[in-house]
Coordinates of N, CA, C and O in Angstrom, one line a residue:
M1 N -3.7 -16.1 -9.6 CA -2.9 -15.1 -9.0 C -2.1 -14.4 -10.1 O -1.5 -15.1 -10.9
K2 N -2.1 -13.1 -10.1 CA -1.4 -12.4 -11.2 C -0.2 -11.6 -10.6 O -0.4 -11.0 -9.6
F3 N 1.0 -11.8 -11.2 CA 2.1 -11.1 -10.7 C 2.6 -10.1 -11.7 O 2.6 -10.4 -12.9
M4 N 2.9 -8.9 -11.3 CA 3.6 -7.9 -12.2 C 5.0 -7.8 -11.8 O 5.3 -7.5 -10.6
K5 N 5.9 -8.1 -12.6 CA 7.3 -8.1 -12.4 C 8.1 -7.0 -13.1 O 8.0 -6.8 -14.3
N6 N 8.8 -6.1 -12.3 CA 9.6 -5.1 -12.9 C 11.0 -5.5 -12.8 O 11.5 -5.8 -11.8
N7 N 11.7 -5.4 -13.9 CA 13.1 -5.7 -13.9 C 13.8 -4.9 -15.0 O 13.2 -4.0 -15.6
R8 N 15.1 -5.2 -15.3 CA 15.8 -4.4 -16.3 C 15.2 -4.5 -17.7 O 15.4 -3.6 -18.5
L9 N 14.5 -5.5 -18.0 CA 13.9 -5.7 -19.2 C 12.5 -5.0 -19.4 O 11.9 -5.0 -20.5
G10 N 12.1 -4.4 -18.3 CA 10.8 -3.8 -18.4 C 9.7 -4.6 -17.6 O 10.1 -5.4 -16.8
K11 N 8.4 -4.3 -17.9 CA 7.4 -4.9 -17.1 C 6.9 -6.2 -18.0 O 6.7 -6.1 -19.1
S12 N 6.6 -7.2 -17.2 CA 5.9 -8.4 -17.9 C 4.9 -8.9 -16.9 O 5.1 -8.9 -15.7
A13 N 3.9 -9.5 -17.4 CA 2.8 -10.1 -16.6 C 2.8 -11.6 -16.8 O 2.9 -12.1 -17.9
V14 N 2.7 -12.3 -15.7 CA 2.7 -13.7 -15.7 C 1.5 -14.2 -14.9 O 1.4 -13.8 -13.7
T15 N 0.6 -14.9 -15.4 CA -0.5 -15.5 -14.7 C -0.1 -16.9 -14.3 O 0.2 -17.7 -15.1
L16 N -0.2 -17.2 -13.0 CA 0.1 -18.5 -12.5 C -1.2 -19.1 -12.0 O -1.9 -18.5 -11.3
S17 N -1.4 -20.4 -12.4 CA -2.5 -21.1 -11.9 C -2.5 -21.5 -10.5 O -3.4 -21.5 -9.7
L18 N -1.2 -21.8 -10.0 CA -1.0 -22.1 -8.6 C 0.3 -21.4 -8.1 O 1.2 -21.4 -8.8
A19 N 0.2 -20.9 -6.9 CA 1.4 -20.3 -6.3 C 2.5 -21.3 -6.1 O 3.7 -20.9 -6.0
T20 N 2.2 -22.6 -6.1 CA 3.2 -23.6 -5.8 C 4.3 -23.6 -6.8 O 5.4 -24.0 -6.6
T21 N 4.1 -23.1 -8.0 CA 5.1 -23.1 -9.1 C 6.3 -22.2 -8.7 O 7.3 -22.3 -9.3
M22 N 6.1 -21.3 -7.8 CA 7.2 -20.4 -7.5 C 8.3 -21.1 -6.9 O 9.5 -20.8 -7.1
F23 N 8.1 -22.2 -6.1 CA 9.2 -22.9 -5.5 C 9.3 -24.3 -5.8 O 10.1 -25.1 -5.3
A24 N 8.4 -24.8 -6.8 CA 8.4 -26.2 -7.1 C 9.7 -26.7 -7.6 O 10.4 -26.0 -8.4
G25 N 10.1 -27.9 -7.2 CA 11.3 -28.5 -7.6 C 12.6 -27.9 -7.0 O 13.7 -28.4 -7.3
M26 N 12.4 -27.0 -6.1 CA 13.6 -26.4 -5.4 C 13.9 -27.2 -4.2 O 13.1 -27.4 -3.3
S27 N 15.2 -27.6 -4.0 CA 15.5 -28.3 -2.8 C 15.6 -27.3 -1.6 O 15.7 -26.1 -1.9
T28 N 15.5 -27.8 -0.4 CA 15.6 -26.9 0.8 C 16.9 -26.1 0.7 O 17.0 -24.9 1.0
A29 N 18.0 -26.8 0.4 CA 19.3 -26.1 0.3 C 19.4 -25.0 -0.8 O 19.8 -23.9 -0.6
A30 N 18.8 -25.3 -2.0 CA 18.7 -24.3 -3.0 C 17.9 -23.1 -2.6 O 18.2 -22.0 -2.9
F31 N 16.8 -23.4 -2.0 CA 15.9 -22.3 -1.6 C 16.6 -21.5 -0.5 O 16.6 -20.3 -0.6
A32 N 17.3 -22.1 0.5 CA 18.0 -21.3 1.5 C 19.1 -20.5 0.8 O 19.3 -19.3 1.2
S33 N 19.8 -21.1 -0.1 CA 20.8 -20.3 -0.8 C 20.3 -19.1 -1.6 O 20.8 -18.0 -1.5
S34 N 19.1 -19.3 -2.2 CA 18.5 -18.2 -2.9 C 18.1 -17.1 -2.0 O 18.0 -15.9 -2.3
Q35 N 17.7 -17.5 -0.7 CA 17.2 -16.5 0.3 C 18.4 -15.6 0.8 O 18.2 -14.5 1.3
Q36 N 19.6 -16.2 0.7 CA 20.8 -15.4 1.2 C 21.4 -14.5 0.2 O 22.2 -13.7 0.5
Q37 N 20.9 -14.5 -1.1 CA 21.5 -13.7 -2.1 C 20.8 -12.3 -2.1 O 19.6 -12.3 -2.3
G38 N 21.5 -11.3 -1.9 CA 21.0 -9.9 -2.0 C 20.2 -9.5 -0.9 O 19.8 -10.3 0.0
Q39 N 19.8 -8.2 -0.8 CA 19.0 -7.7 0.3 C 17.6 -8.1 0.0 O 17.1 -7.9 -1.1
Q40 N 16.9 -8.5 1.0 CA 15.5 -9.0 0.9 C 14.5 -7.8 0.9 O 14.8 -6.9 1.6
D41 N 13.5 -8.0 0.2 CA 12.4 -7.0 0.2 C 11.3 -7.6 1.1 O 10.6 -8.6 0.7
E42 N 11.1 -7.2 2.3 CA 10.2 -7.7 3.3 C 8.8 -7.9 2.7 O 8.3 -7.0 2.0
G43 N 8.2 -9.0 2.9 CA 6.8 -9.2 2.5 C 6.7 -10.0 1.2 O 5.7 -10.5 0.9
N44 N 7.8 -10.1 0.4 CA 7.7 -10.9 -0.8 C 8.8 -11.9 -1.0 O 8.7 -12.8 -1.8
G45 N 9.9 -11.9 -0.2 CA 10.9 -12.9 -0.2 C 11.8 -12.8 -1.5 O 12.5 -13.8 -1.7
Y46 N 11.7 -11.8 -2.3 CA 12.5 -11.7 -3.5 C 13.7 -10.7 -3.3 O 13.6 -9.9 -2.4
T47 N 14.7 -10.8 -4.1 CA 15.8 -9.9 -3.9 C 15.4 -8.4 -4.4 O 14.4 -8.3 -5.1
A48 N 16.1 -7.5 -3.9 CA 15.8 -6.1 -4.1 C 15.7 -5.7 -5.5 O 15.0 -4.7 -5.9
N49 N 16.4 -6.3 -6.5 CA 16.2 -5.9 -7.9 C 15.0 -6.5 -8.6 O 14.8 -6.2 -9.7
T50 N 14.2 -7.1 -7.9 CA 12.9 -7.7 -8.5 C 11.8 -7.3 -7.5 O 11.8 -7.6 -6.3
R51 N 10.8 -6.7 -8.0 CA 9.6 -6.3 -7.2 C 8.4 -7.1 -7.8 O 8.2 -7.2 -8.9
V52 N 7.6 -7.6 -6.8 CA 6.4 -8.4 -7.2 C 5.3 -7.8 -6.4 O 5.3 -7.6 -5.2
A53 N 4.2 -7.5 -7.1 CA 2.9 -7.1 -6.5 C 1.9 -8.2 -6.7 O 1.7 -8.6 -7.8
A54 N 1.3 -8.7 -5.6 CA 0.3 -9.7 -5.7 C -0.8 -9.5 -4.7 O -0.5 -9.0 -3.6
T55 N -2.0 -10.0 -5.1 CA -3.1 -9.9 -4.1 C -3.3 -11.4 -3.8 O -3.4 -12.3 -4.6
Y56 N -3.3 -11.8 -2.5 CA -3.4 -13.1 -2.0 C -4.8 -13.6 -1.9 O -5.7 -12.9 -1.4
T57 N -5.1 -14.7 -2.5 CA -6.4 -15.4 -2.4 C -6.2 -16.8 -2.0 O -5.6 -17.6 -2.7
P58 N -6.6 -17.1 -0.7 CA -6.3 -18.4 -0.2 C -7.1 -19.5 -0.9 O -8.2 -19.3 -1.2
T59 N -6.5 -20.7 -1.1 CA -7.2 -21.8 -1.6 C -6.7 -23.0 -0.8 O -5.6 -23.0 -0.2
T60 N -7.5 -24.0 -0.7 CA -7.1 -25.2 0.1 C -6.1 -26.1 -0.7 O -5.5 -27.0 -0.1
T61 N -5.9 -25.8 -2.0 CA -4.9 -26.6 -2.7 C -3.6 -26.1 -2.8 O -2.7 -26.7 -3.3
Q62 N -3.3 -24.8 -2.3 CA -2.0 -24.3 -2.4 C -1.0 -25.0 -1.5 O -1.3 -25.1 -0.3
R63 N 0.1 -25.4 -2.0 CA 1.2 -26.1 -1.2 C 2.5 -25.8 -1.8 O 2.8 -26.3 -2.9
A64 N 3.3 -24.9 -1.2 CA 4.6 -24.6 -1.8 C 5.6 -25.7 -1.3 O 6.6 -25.9 -2.0
F65 N 5.4 -26.2 -0.2 CA 6.3 -27.3 0.3 C 5.4 -28.4 0.8 O 4.3 -28.2 1.2
S66 N 5.9 -29.6 0.7 CA 5.1 -30.8 1.2 C 5.4 -30.8 2.7 O 6.5 -31.1 3.2
A67 N 4.4 -30.6 3.5 CA 4.5 -30.6 5.0 C 3.3 -31.2 5.6 O 2.2 -30.8 5.3
P68 N 3.5 -32.2 6.5 CA 2.3 -32.7 7.2 C 1.7 -31.7 8.2 O 2.4 -30.7 8.6
A69 N 0.5 -31.9 8.7 CA -0.1 -31.1 9.7 C 0.8 -31.0 10.9 O 1.5 -32.1 11.3
S70 N 0.9 -29.9 11.6 CA 1.7 -29.8 12.8 C 1.3 -30.8 13.9 O 0.1 -31.0 14.2
S71 N 2.3 -31.5 14.5 CA 2.0 -32.4 15.6 C 2.0 -31.5 16.9 O 2.6 -30.5 16.9
S72 N 1.4 -32.1 17.9 CA 1.4 -31.3 19.1 C 2.9 -31.0 19.7 O 3.1 -30.0 20.2
V73 N 3.7 -32.0 19.4 CA 5.1 -31.9 19.9 C 5.8 -30.7 19.1 O 6.4 -29.9 19.8
S74 N 5.7 -30.7 17.8 CA 6.4 -29.7 17.1 C 5.7 -28.3 17.3 O 6.4 -27.3 17.3
S75 N 4.4 -28.3 17.4 CA 3.7 -27.0 17.6 C 4.1 -26.4 19.0 O 4.3 -25.2 19.1
N76 N 4.2 -27.3 19.9 CA 4.6 -26.8 21.3 C 6.0 -26.3 21.2 O 6.4 -25.3 21.9
G77 N 6.9 -27.0 20.5 CA 8.3 -26.5 20.3 C 8.3 -25.1 19.6 O 9.1 -24.2 20.1
I78 N 7.5 -24.9 18.6 CA 7.5 -23.7 17.9 C 7.0 -22.6 18.9 O 7.6 -21.5 19.0
V79 N 5.9 -22.8 19.6 CA 5.4 -21.8 20.5 C 6.4 -21.5 21.6 O 6.6 -20.3 22.0
N80 N 7.0 -22.5 22.2 CA 8.0 -22.3 23.3 C 9.2 -21.6 22.8 O 9.7 -20.7 23.5
T81 N 9.7 -21.9 21.6 CA 10.8 -21.2 21.0 C 10.4 -19.7 20.8 O 11.2 -18.8 21.1
A82 N 9.2 -19.5 20.2 CA 8.8 -18.1 19.9 C 8.7 -17.3 21.2 O 9.2 -16.2 21.3
K83 N 8.2 -17.9 22.3 CA 8.1 -17.2 23.6 C 9.4 -16.9 24.2 O 9.7 -15.9 24.8
S84 N 10.4 -17.9 24.0 CA 11.7 -17.8 24.6 C 12.5 -16.6 24.1 O 13.4 -16.1 24.7
L85 N 12.1 -16.1 22.9 CA 12.8 -14.9 22.3 C 12.3 -13.6 22.7 O 12.8 -12.5 22.4
Q86 N 11.2 -13.5 23.6 CA 10.7 -12.3 24.1 C 11.8 -11.6 24.9 O 12.5 -12.2 25.7
G87 N 12.0 -10.3 24.6 CA 13.0 -9.5 25.4 C 14.4 -9.7 24.8 O 15.3 -9.0 25.3
K88 N 14.6 -10.5 23.9 CA 15.9 -10.8 23.3 C 16.0 -10.3 21.9 O 17.1 -10.1 21.4
V89 N 14.9 -10.2 21.1 CA 14.9 -9.8 19.7 C 14.6 -8.3 19.5 O 13.8 -7.8 20.2
R90 N 15.4 -7.7 18.6 CA 15.1 -6.4 18.2 C 14.6 -6.3 16.8 O 15.0 -7.1 15.9
Y91 N 13.5 -5.5 16.6 CA 12.9 -5.4 15.3 C 13.6 -4.4 14.4 O 13.8 -3.2 14.9
V92 N 14.0 -4.7 13.2 CA 14.5 -3.8 12.2 C 14.0 -4.3 10.9 O 14.2 -5.5 10.5
F93 N 13.2 -3.5 10.2 CA 12.6 -3.8 8.9 C 13.6 -4.3 7.9 O 14.7 -3.7 7.7
G94 N 13.4 -5.4 7.2 CA 14.2 -5.9 6.2 C 15.5 -6.5 6.7 O 16.5 -6.7 5.8
V95 N 15.6 -6.9 7.9 CA 16.9 -7.4 8.5 C 16.6 -8.8 9.0 O 15.6 -9.2 9.5
R96 N 17.7 -9.7 8.7 CA 17.7 -11.1 9.2 C 19.1 -11.3 9.8 O 20.0 -11.8 9.1
D97 N 19.3 -11.0 11.0 CA 20.7 -11.1 11.6 C 20.5 -12.1 12.8 O 20.3 -11.6 13.9
Q98 N 20.7 -13.4 12.5 CA 20.5 -14.4 13.6 C 21.6 -14.3 14.7 O 21.3 -14.6 15.8
S99 N 22.8 -13.9 14.4 CA 23.8 -13.8 15.4 C 23.6 -12.7 16.4 O 24.0 -12.8 17.5
H100 N 22.8 -11.7 16.0 CA 22.5 -10.6 16.9 C 21.0 -10.5 17.3 O 20.6 -9.6 18.0
L101 N 20.3 -11.5 16.8 CA 18.8 -11.5 17.0 C 18.1 -10.2 16.7 O 17.3 -9.7 17.4
I102 N 18.4 -9.8 15.4 CA 17.8 -8.6 14.9 C 17.0 -9.1 13.7 O 17.5 -9.6 12.7
F103 N 15.6 -9.0 13.8 CA 14.7 -9.5 12.7 C 13.6 -8.5 12.4 O 13.3 -7.7 13.2
D104 N 13.0 -8.7 11.3 CA 11.7 -8.1 11.0 C 10.7 -9.2 11.3 O 11.0 -10.3 11.9
C105 N 9.4 -9.0 11.0 CA 8.4 -10.0 11.4 C 8.6 -11.4 10.8 O 8.5 -12.4 11.5
S106 N 8.9 -11.4 9.5 CA 9.0 -12.7 8.8 C 10.3 -13.4 9.1 O 10.4 -14.6 9.0
S107 N 11.4 -12.6 9.3 CA 12.7 -13.3 9.6 C 12.6 -13.9 11.0 O 13.3 -14.9 11.3
Y108 N 11.8 -13.2 11.8 CA 11.6 -13.8 13.2 C 10.9 -15.1 13.1 O 11.3 -16.1 13.7
T109 N 9.8 -15.2 12.4 CA 9.0 -16.5 12.2 C 9.9 -17.5 11.5 O 9.9 -18.7 11.9
Q110 N 10.6 -17.1 10.5 CA 11.5 -18.0 9.8 C 12.6 -18.6 10.8 O 12.8 -19.8 10.7
Y111 N 13.1 -17.8 11.7 CA 14.1 -18.2 12.6 C 13.5 -19.2 13.6 O 14.1 -20.3 13.9
V112 N 12.3 -18.9 14.1 CA 11.6 -19.8 15.0 C 11.4 -21.2 14.4 O 11.7 -22.2 15.0
F113 N 10.9 -21.2 13.2 CA 10.6 -22.4 12.5 C 11.9 -23.2 12.2 O 12.0 -24.4 12.3
Q114 N 12.9 -22.4 11.8 CA 14.2 -23.1 11.5 C 14.8 -23.8 12.7 O 15.3 -24.9 12.6
L115 N 14.7 -23.1 13.9 CA 15.2 -23.7 15.1 C 14.4 -25.0 15.5 O 14.9 -25.8 16.3
N116 N 13.2 -25.2 14.9 CA 12.4 -26.4 15.1 C 12.4 -27.3 13.9 O 11.6 -28.2 13.7
G117 N 13.5 -27.2 13.0 CA 13.7 -28.1 11.9 C 12.7 -28.0 10.8 O 12.5 -28.9 10.0
K118 N 12.0 -26.8 10.7 CA 11.0 -26.6 9.6 C 11.5 -25.3 8.8 O 11.1 -24.2 9.1
P119 N 12.3 -25.5 7.8 CA 12.7 -24.3 7.0 C 11.5 -23.7 6.2 O 10.7 -24.4 5.6
I120 N 11.4 -22.4 6.4 CA 10.4 -21.6 5.6 C 11.1 -20.4 5.0 O 12.1 -20.0 5.5
P121 N 10.5 -19.8 4.0 CA 11.2 -18.7 3.3 C 11.1 -17.4 4.2 O 10.3 -17.3 5.1
W122 N 11.9 -16.4 3.8 CA 11.8 -15.1 4.4 C 10.8 -14.3 3.6 O 10.8 -14.3 2.4
G123 N 10.0 -13.5 4.2 CA 9.0 -12.7 3.6 C 7.6 -13.2 4.0 O 7.3 -14.3 3.8
S124 N 6.7 -12.3 4.5 CA 5.4 -12.7 4.9 C 4.6 -13.2 3.7 O 3.8 -14.1 3.8
K125 N 4.7 -12.6 2.5 CA 4.0 -13.1 1.4 C 4.4 -14.5 1.0 O 3.7 -15.3 0.6
A126 N 5.8 -14.7 1.0 CA 6.3 -16.0 0.7 C 5.8 -17.0 1.7 O 5.5 -18.2 1.3
Q127 N 5.8 -16.7 2.9 CA 5.3 -17.6 4.0 C 3.9 -17.9 3.8 O 3.4 -19.0 4.3
A128 N 3.1 -17.1 3.2 CA 1.7 -17.3 3.0 C 1.4 -18.5 2.0 O 0.3 -18.9 1.8
H129 N 2.5 -19.0 1.4 CA 2.4 -20.1 0.4 C 3.0 -21.4 1.0 O 3.0 -22.4 0.3
V130 N 3.4 -21.4 2.2 CA 4.0 -22.6 2.8 C 3.0 -23.4 3.5 O 2.0 -22.8 4.1
G131 N 3.1 -24.7 3.5 CA 2.2 -25.6 4.2 C 0.8 -25.6 3.6 O 0.7 -25.5 2.4
T132 N -0.2 -25.6 4.5 CA -1.6 -25.7 4.0 C -2.5 -24.6 4.6 O -2.2 -24.2 5.7
Y133 N -3.5 -24.2 3.9 CA -4.4 -23.2 4.3 C -5.2 -23.7 5.6 O -5.6 -24.9 5.6
V134 N -5.4 -22.9 6.6 CA -6.2 -23.3 7.7 C -7.2 -22.1 8.0 O -6.9 -21.0 8.1
P135 N -8.5 -22.5 8.0 CA -9.5 -21.5 8.3 C -9.3 -20.9 9.7 O -8.8 -21.6 10.6
R136 N -9.7 -19.7 9.8 CA -9.5 -18.9 11.1 C -10.0 -19.7 12.3 O -9.3 -19.8 13.4
N137 N -11.2 -20.3 12.2 CA -11.8 -21.0 13.4 C -11.1 -22.4 13.6 O -11.5 -23.1 14.5
Q138 N -10.1 -22.8 12.8 CA -9.4 -24.1 13.0 C -8.0 -23.9 13.3 O -7.2 -24.8 13.3
L139 N -7.5 -22.6 13.6 CA -6.1 -22.4 13.9 C -5.7 -23.2 15.2 O -6.5 -23.3 16.1
Q140 N -4.5 -23.7 15.2 CA -3.9 -24.4 16.3 C -2.6 -23.7 16.6 O -2.0 -23.1 15.8
P141 N -2.1 -23.9 17.9 CA -0.8 -23.3 18.2 C 0.3 -23.8 17.3 O 0.3 -24.9 16.9
G142 N 1.1 -22.8 16.8 CA 2.2 -23.1 15.9 C 1.8 -22.8 14.5 O 2.7 -22.8 13.6
D143 N 0.6 -22.4 14.2 CA 0.2 -22.0 12.8 C 0.6 -20.6 12.6 O 0.6 -19.7 13.5
L144 N 1.0 -20.3 11.3 CA 1.4 -18.9 10.9 C 0.1 -18.2 10.7 O -0.9 -18.7 10.1
V145 N 0.0 -16.9 11.1 CA -1.1 -16.0 10.8 C -0.7 -14.8 10.1 O 0.4 -14.2 10.5
M146 N -1.3 -14.5 9.0 CA -0.9 -13.3 8.1 C -1.9 -12.2 8.2 O -3.1 -12.4 8.3
F147 N -1.3 -11.0 8.1 CA -2.1 -9.8 8.2 C -1.8 -8.8 7.1 O -0.7 -8.8 6.5
S148 N -2.7 -7.8 6.9 CA -2.4 -6.7 6.0 C -2.4 -5.5 6.9 O -3.5 -5.0 7.4
V149 N -1.3 -4.9 7.2 CA -1.1 -3.8 8.1 C -0.8 -2.5 7.4 O -0.9 -1.4 8.1
S150 N -0.6 -2.5 6.1 CA -0.3 -1.2 5.4 C -1.1 -1.1 4.1 O -2.0 -0.3 4.0
T151 N -0.8 -2.0 3.2 CA -1.6 -1.9 1.9 C -2.8 -2.9 2.1 O -2.6 -4.1 2.2
P152 N -4.0 -2.3 2.0 CA -5.2 -3.2 2.2 C -5.2 -4.4 1.2 O -5.0 -4.3 0.1
G153 N -5.5 -5.6 1.8 CA -5.6 -6.8 1.0 C -4.3 -7.5 0.7 O -4.3 -8.6 0.1
Q154 N -3.2 -6.9 1.0 CA -1.9 -7.5 0.7 C -1.2 -7.9 2.0 O -1.2 -7.1 3.0
I155 N -0.7 -9.1 2.0 CA 0.0 -9.6 3.2 C 1.3 -8.9 3.4 O 2.1 -8.8 2.5
N156 N 1.5 -8.3 4.6 CA 2.7 -7.7 4.9 C 3.1 -7.8 6.4 O 4.0 -7.0 6.9
H157 N 2.5 -8.7 7.1 CA 2.8 -9.0 8.5 C 2.5 -10.4 8.8 O 1.5 -11.0 8.3
V158 N 3.3 -11.0 9.6 CA 3.1 -12.4 10.0 C 3.4 -12.7 11.5 O 4.3 -12.0 12.0
G159 N 2.7 -13.6 12.1 CA 3.0 -14.0 13.4 C 2.7 -15.5 13.6 O 2.4 -16.2 12.6
I160 N 2.8 -15.9 14.8 CA 2.5 -17.3 15.1 C 1.4 -17.5 16.1 O 1.5 -16.9 17.2
Y161 N 0.4 -18.2 15.8 CA -0.8 -18.4 16.7 C -0.3 -19.3 17.8 O 0.4 -20.3 17.6
I162 N -0.6 -18.8 19.1 CA -0.2 -19.6 20.2 C -1.4 -20.2 21.0 O -1.1 -20.8 22.1
G163 N -2.5 -20.0 20.6 CA -3.8 -20.6 21.2 C -4.4 -19.5 22.1 O -3.9 -18.4 22.4
N164 N -5.6 -19.9 22.5 CA -6.4 -19.0 23.5 C -6.6 -17.6 22.9 O -6.6 -16.6 23.7
G165 N -6.7 -17.5 21.6 CA -7.0 -16.1 21.0 C -5.8 -15.2 21.1 O -6.0 -14.0 21.1
Q166 N -4.6 -15.8 21.0 CA -3.4 -15.0 21.1 C -2.4 -15.4 20.0 O -2.4 -16.6 19.6
F167 N -1.6 -14.5 19.6 CA -0.5 -14.8 18.7 C 0.7 -14.0 19.1 O 0.6 -13.0 19.8
I168 N 1.9 -14.5 18.7 CA 3.2 -13.9 19.0 C 3.8 -13.4 17.7 O 3.7 -14.0 16.7
N169 N 4.3 -12.1 17.8 CA 4.9 -11.5 16.6 C 5.9 -10.5 17.0 O 6.0 -10.1 18.2
N170 N 6.7 -10.1 16.0 CA 7.8 -9.1 16.2 C 7.4 -7.8 15.6 O 7.1 -7.7 14.4
L171 N 7.3 -6.8 16.4 CA 6.7 -5.5 16.0 C 7.7 -4.4 16.2 O 8.6 -4.4 17.1
P172 N 7.7 -3.4 15.3 CA 8.5 -2.2 15.4 C 8.3 -1.5 16.8 O 7.2 -1.5 17.3
H173 N 9.4 -1.1 17.4 CA 9.4 -0.4 18.6 C 9.0 -1.2 19.8 O 8.9 -0.7 20.9
Q174 N 8.7 -2.5 19.6 CA 8.2 -3.3 20.7 C 9.0 -4.6 20.8 O 9.1 -5.1 21.9
G175 N 9.4 -5.1 19.6 CA 10.1 -6.4 19.6 C 9.0 -7.5 19.7 O 7.9 -7.4 19.2
V176 N 9.4 -8.7 20.2 CA 8.5 -9.8 20.3 C 7.5 -9.7 21.4 O 7.9 -9.5 22.6
V177 N 6.2 -9.7 21.0 CA 5.1 -9.5 21.9 C 4.0 -10.5 21.6 O 3.9 -11.0 20.5
I178 N 3.2 -10.8 22.7 CA 2.0 -11.5 22.5 C 0.9 -10.6 22.3 O 0.7 -9.6 23.1
S179 N 0.1 -10.8 21.2 CA -1.0 -9.9 20.9 C -2.3 -10.6 20.9 O -2.4 -11.8 20.7
N180 N -3.4 -9.8 21.2 CA -4.7 -10.4 21.2 C -5.3 -10.6 19.8 O -5.6 -9.6 19.1
F181 N -5.3 -11.8 19.3 CA -5.7 -12.2 18.0 C -7.2 -11.7 17.7 O -7.6 -11.4 16.6
N182 N -8.0 -11.6 18.8 CA -9.4 -11.3 18.6 C -9.7 -9.8 18.8 O -10.9 -9.4 18.8
S183 N -8.6 -9.0 19.0 CA -8.9 -7.5 19.1 C -9.5 -7.0 17.8 O -9.3 -7.6 16.7
S184 N -10.1 -5.9 17.8 CA -10.7 -5.3 16.6 C -9.7 -5.0 15.5 O -9.9 -5.2 14.3
Y185 N -8.5 -4.5 16.0 CA -7.4 -4.2 15.0 C -7.0 -5.5 14.2 O -7.0 -5.5 13.0
W186 N -6.6 -6.5 15.0 CA -6.0 -7.7 14.3 C -7.1 -8.4 13.6 O -6.9 -9.0 12.5
T187 N -8.3 -8.5 14.1 CA -9.4 -9.1 13.4 C -9.7 -8.5 12.0 O -9.8 -9.1 11.0
S188 N -9.7 -7.2 12.0 CA -10.0 -6.4 10.8 C -8.8 -6.5 9.8 O -9.0 -6.2 8.6
H189 N -7.6 -6.9 10.2 CA -6.4 -6.9 9.3 C -6.0 -8.3 9.0 O -5.1 -8.5 8.2
Y190 N -6.7 -9.3 9.6 CA -6.3 -10.7 9.3 C -6.6 -11.1 7.9 O -7.6 -10.7 7.3
I191 N -5.7 -11.9 7.3 CA -5.8 -12.3 5.9 C -6.0 -13.9 5.9 O -6.9 -14.4 5.3
T192 N -5.0 -14.6 6.4 CA -5.1 -16.1 6.3 C -4.2 -16.8 7.4 O -3.4 -16.1 8.0
G193 N -4.4 -18.1 7.5 CA -3.6 -18.9 8.4 C -3.0 -20.0 7.6 O -3.6 -20.5 6.6
R194 N -1.8 -20.5 8.0 CA -1.1 -21.6 7.3 C -0.5 -22.5 8.4 O 0.0 -22.2 9.4
R195 N -0.7 -23.8 8.1 CA -0.1 -24.9 8.9 C 1.1 -25.5 8.2 O 1.0 -26.0 7.1
V196 N 2.3 -25.4 8.8 CA 3.5 -25.9 8.2 C 3.8 -27.3 8.7 O 3.8 -27.5 9.9

């Protein structure tokens, strides 16, 4: 995976053999603290003064956090929590306001997992490195599902698979909705699945 980083020092390229090095050695508290600093750039989990462009290639060896496969109890909790927020959450891009339930797609999934004791980063690209890769035909309720809805091939939307060919996600102008995972739109924009 190759990252191009723009900052005050100019452009530099760093080739990483594994995406896990991005968060390796970071405690949950340190990670959460880093997520609260500065305005977030949706889709990559980095602060606004750092831009990262990456093309995602799933592998079965990527693990940003050590997490066992979802149990039926925790996946049911995740799905039930996600559904309980229907009609209560408002979508605003780049926002994570838990006290007013205003989220973008990835801060919504982050909030749902947080309420179930599973901290994950903010940003759909960052969430694509959490847990373990799951092939599309092996998705289970509670798995994260990532999509490319604007820039082809780049992850910029995330939802939670709820089973029976459906997933729940937070969308502009709609809020939290259940979508048909097997529709032609979502099938053609699907990138990967992750089990946390």
